[in-house]
PDB file of C-alpha atoms in Angstrom:
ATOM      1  CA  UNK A1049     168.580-128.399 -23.860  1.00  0.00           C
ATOM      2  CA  UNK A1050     169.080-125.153 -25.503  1.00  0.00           C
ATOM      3  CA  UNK A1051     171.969-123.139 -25.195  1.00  0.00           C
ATOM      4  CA  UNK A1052     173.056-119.568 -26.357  1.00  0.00           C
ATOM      5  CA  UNK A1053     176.500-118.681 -28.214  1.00  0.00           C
ATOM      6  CA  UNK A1054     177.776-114.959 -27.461  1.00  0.00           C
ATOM      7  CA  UNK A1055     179.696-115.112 -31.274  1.00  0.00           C
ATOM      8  CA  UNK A1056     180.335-112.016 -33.591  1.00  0.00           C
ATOM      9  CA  UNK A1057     181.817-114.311 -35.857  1.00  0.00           C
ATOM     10  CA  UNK A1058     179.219-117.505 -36.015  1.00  0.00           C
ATOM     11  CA  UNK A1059     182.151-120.044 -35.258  1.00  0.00           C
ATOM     12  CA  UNK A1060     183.437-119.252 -32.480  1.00  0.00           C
ATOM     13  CA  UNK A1061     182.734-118.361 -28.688  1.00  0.00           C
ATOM     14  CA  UNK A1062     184.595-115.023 -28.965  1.00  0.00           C
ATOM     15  CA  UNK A1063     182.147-112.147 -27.723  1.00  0.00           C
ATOM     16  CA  UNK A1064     181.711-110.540 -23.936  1.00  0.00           C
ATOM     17  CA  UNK A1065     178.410-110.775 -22.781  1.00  0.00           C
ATOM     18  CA  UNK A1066     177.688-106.904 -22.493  1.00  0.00           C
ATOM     19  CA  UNK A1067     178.649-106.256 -26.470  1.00  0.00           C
ATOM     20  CA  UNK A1068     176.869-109.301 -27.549  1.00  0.00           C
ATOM     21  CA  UNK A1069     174.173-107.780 -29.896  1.00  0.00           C
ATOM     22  CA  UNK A1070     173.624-111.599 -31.188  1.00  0.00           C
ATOM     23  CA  UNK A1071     173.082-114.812 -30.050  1.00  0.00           C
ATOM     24  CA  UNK A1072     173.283-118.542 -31.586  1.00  0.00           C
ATOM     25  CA  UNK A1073     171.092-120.905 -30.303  1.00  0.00           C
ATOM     26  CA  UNK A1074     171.779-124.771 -30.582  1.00  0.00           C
ATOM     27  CA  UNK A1075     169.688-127.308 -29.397  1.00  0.00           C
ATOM     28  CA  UNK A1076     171.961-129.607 -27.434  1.00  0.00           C
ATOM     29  CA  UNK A1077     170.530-133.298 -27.193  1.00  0.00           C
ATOM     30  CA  UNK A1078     172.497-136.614 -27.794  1.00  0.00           C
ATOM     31  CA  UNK A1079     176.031-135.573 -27.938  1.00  0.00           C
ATOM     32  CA  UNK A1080     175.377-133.288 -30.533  1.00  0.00           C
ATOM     33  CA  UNK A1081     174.771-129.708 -30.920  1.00  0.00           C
ATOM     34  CA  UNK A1082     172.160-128.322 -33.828  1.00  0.00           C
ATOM     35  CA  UNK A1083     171.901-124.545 -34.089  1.00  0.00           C
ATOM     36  CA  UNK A1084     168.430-123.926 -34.652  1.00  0.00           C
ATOM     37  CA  UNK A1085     167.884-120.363 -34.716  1.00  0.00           C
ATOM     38  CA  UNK A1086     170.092-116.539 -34.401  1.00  0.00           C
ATOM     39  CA  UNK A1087     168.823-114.112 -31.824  1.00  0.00           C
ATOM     40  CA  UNK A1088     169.130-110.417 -32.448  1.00  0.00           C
ATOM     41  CA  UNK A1089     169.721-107.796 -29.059  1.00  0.00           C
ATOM     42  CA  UNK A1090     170.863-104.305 -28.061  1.00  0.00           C
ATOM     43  CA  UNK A1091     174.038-104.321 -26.725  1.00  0.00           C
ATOM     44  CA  UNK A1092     174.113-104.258 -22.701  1.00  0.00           C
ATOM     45  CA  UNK A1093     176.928-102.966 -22.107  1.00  0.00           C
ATOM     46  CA  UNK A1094     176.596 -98.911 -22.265  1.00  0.00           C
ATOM     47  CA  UNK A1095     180.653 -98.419 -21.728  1.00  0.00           C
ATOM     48  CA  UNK A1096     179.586 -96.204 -18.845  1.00  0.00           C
ATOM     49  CA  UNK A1097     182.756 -96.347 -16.608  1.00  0.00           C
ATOM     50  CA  UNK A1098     180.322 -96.463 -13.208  1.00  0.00           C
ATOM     51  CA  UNK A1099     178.571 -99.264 -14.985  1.00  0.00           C
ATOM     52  CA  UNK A1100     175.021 -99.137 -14.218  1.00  0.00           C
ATOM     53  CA  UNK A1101     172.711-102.587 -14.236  1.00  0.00           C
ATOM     54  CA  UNK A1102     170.734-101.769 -16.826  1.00  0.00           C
ATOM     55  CA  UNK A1103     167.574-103.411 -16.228  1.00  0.00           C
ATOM     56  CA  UNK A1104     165.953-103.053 -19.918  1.00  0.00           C
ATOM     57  CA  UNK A1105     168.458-104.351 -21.835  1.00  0.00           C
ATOM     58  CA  UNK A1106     169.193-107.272 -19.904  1.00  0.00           C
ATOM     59  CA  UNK A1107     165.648-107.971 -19.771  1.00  0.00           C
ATOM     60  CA  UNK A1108     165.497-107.738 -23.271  1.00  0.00           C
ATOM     61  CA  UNK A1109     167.981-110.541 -23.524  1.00  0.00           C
ATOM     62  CA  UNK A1110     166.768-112.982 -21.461  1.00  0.00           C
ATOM     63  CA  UNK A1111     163.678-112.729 -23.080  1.00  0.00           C
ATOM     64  CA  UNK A1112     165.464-113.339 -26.133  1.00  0.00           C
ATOM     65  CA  UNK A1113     166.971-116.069 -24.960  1.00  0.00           C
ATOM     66  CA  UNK A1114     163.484-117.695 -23.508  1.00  0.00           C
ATOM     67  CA  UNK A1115     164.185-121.738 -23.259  1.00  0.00           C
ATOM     68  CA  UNK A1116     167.772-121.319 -23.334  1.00  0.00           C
ATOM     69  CA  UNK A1117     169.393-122.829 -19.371  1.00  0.00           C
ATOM     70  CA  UNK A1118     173.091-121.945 -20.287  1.00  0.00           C
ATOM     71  CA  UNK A1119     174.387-119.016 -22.655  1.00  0.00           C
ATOM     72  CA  UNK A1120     178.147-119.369 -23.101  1.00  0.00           C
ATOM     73  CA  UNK A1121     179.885-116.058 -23.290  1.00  0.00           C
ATOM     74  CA  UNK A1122     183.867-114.791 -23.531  1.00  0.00           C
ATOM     75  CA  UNK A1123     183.599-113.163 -20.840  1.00  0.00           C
ATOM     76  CA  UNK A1124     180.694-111.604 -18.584  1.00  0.00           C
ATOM     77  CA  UNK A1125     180.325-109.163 -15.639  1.00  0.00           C
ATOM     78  CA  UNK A1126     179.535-110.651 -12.188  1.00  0.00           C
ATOM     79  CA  UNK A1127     176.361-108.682 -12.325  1.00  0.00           C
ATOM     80  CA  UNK A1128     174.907-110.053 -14.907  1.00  0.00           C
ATOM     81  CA  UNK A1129     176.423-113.379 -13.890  1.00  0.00           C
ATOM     82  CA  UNK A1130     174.278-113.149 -10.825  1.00  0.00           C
ATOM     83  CA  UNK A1131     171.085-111.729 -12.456  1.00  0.00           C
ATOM     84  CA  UNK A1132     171.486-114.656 -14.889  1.00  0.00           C
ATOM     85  CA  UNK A1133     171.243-116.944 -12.398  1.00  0.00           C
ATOM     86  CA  UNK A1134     168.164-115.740 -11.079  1.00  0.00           C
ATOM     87  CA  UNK A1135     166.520-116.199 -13.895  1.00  0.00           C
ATOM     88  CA  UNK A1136     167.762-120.018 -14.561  1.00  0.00           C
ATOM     89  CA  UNK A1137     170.271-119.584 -16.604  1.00  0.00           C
ATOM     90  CA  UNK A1138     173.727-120.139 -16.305  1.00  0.00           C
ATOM     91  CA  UNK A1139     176.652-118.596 -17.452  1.00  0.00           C
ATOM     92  CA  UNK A1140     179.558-120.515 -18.874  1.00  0.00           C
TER      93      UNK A1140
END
């Protein structure tokens, strides 16, 4: 199963979904976790204070993230919680 890492620093889970512009992907299978490849994306967040959904960039990301079923995250909006889970993915 793959799985996507929000991580700014490449060890740890310590980046919020919206200012992700990054993602490590690890191949989870047997107990053990292999991280196969780094995604590159534009930030989602747009620090707009009425904080728009903005389609583009999320769909930029989750087609970045093709294959992956979970993406693990510091923290993440319930929008894109939701729209994440439409998609078959699930936020952790």
């Amino acid at each position: 199963m793959l799985i996507a890492v929000a991580s700014k620093t490449g060890t740890e889970v310590d980046q919020h979904f919206g200012h992700a512009e990054r993602f490590l992907i690890y191949d989870y299978a047997g107990g053990k976790p292999a991280k196969i490849k780094e995604v590159a994306v534009d930030k989602y967040c747009s620090y707009d204070p009425d904080h728009p959904f903005r389609h583009p960039q999320f769909n930029a990301i989750v087609a970045a993230l093709e294959g992956c079923r979970v993406v693990v995250t510091a923290m993440i909006g319930e929008l894109p919680k939701q729209e994440l889970h439409k998609v078959g993915i699930t936020p952790i």
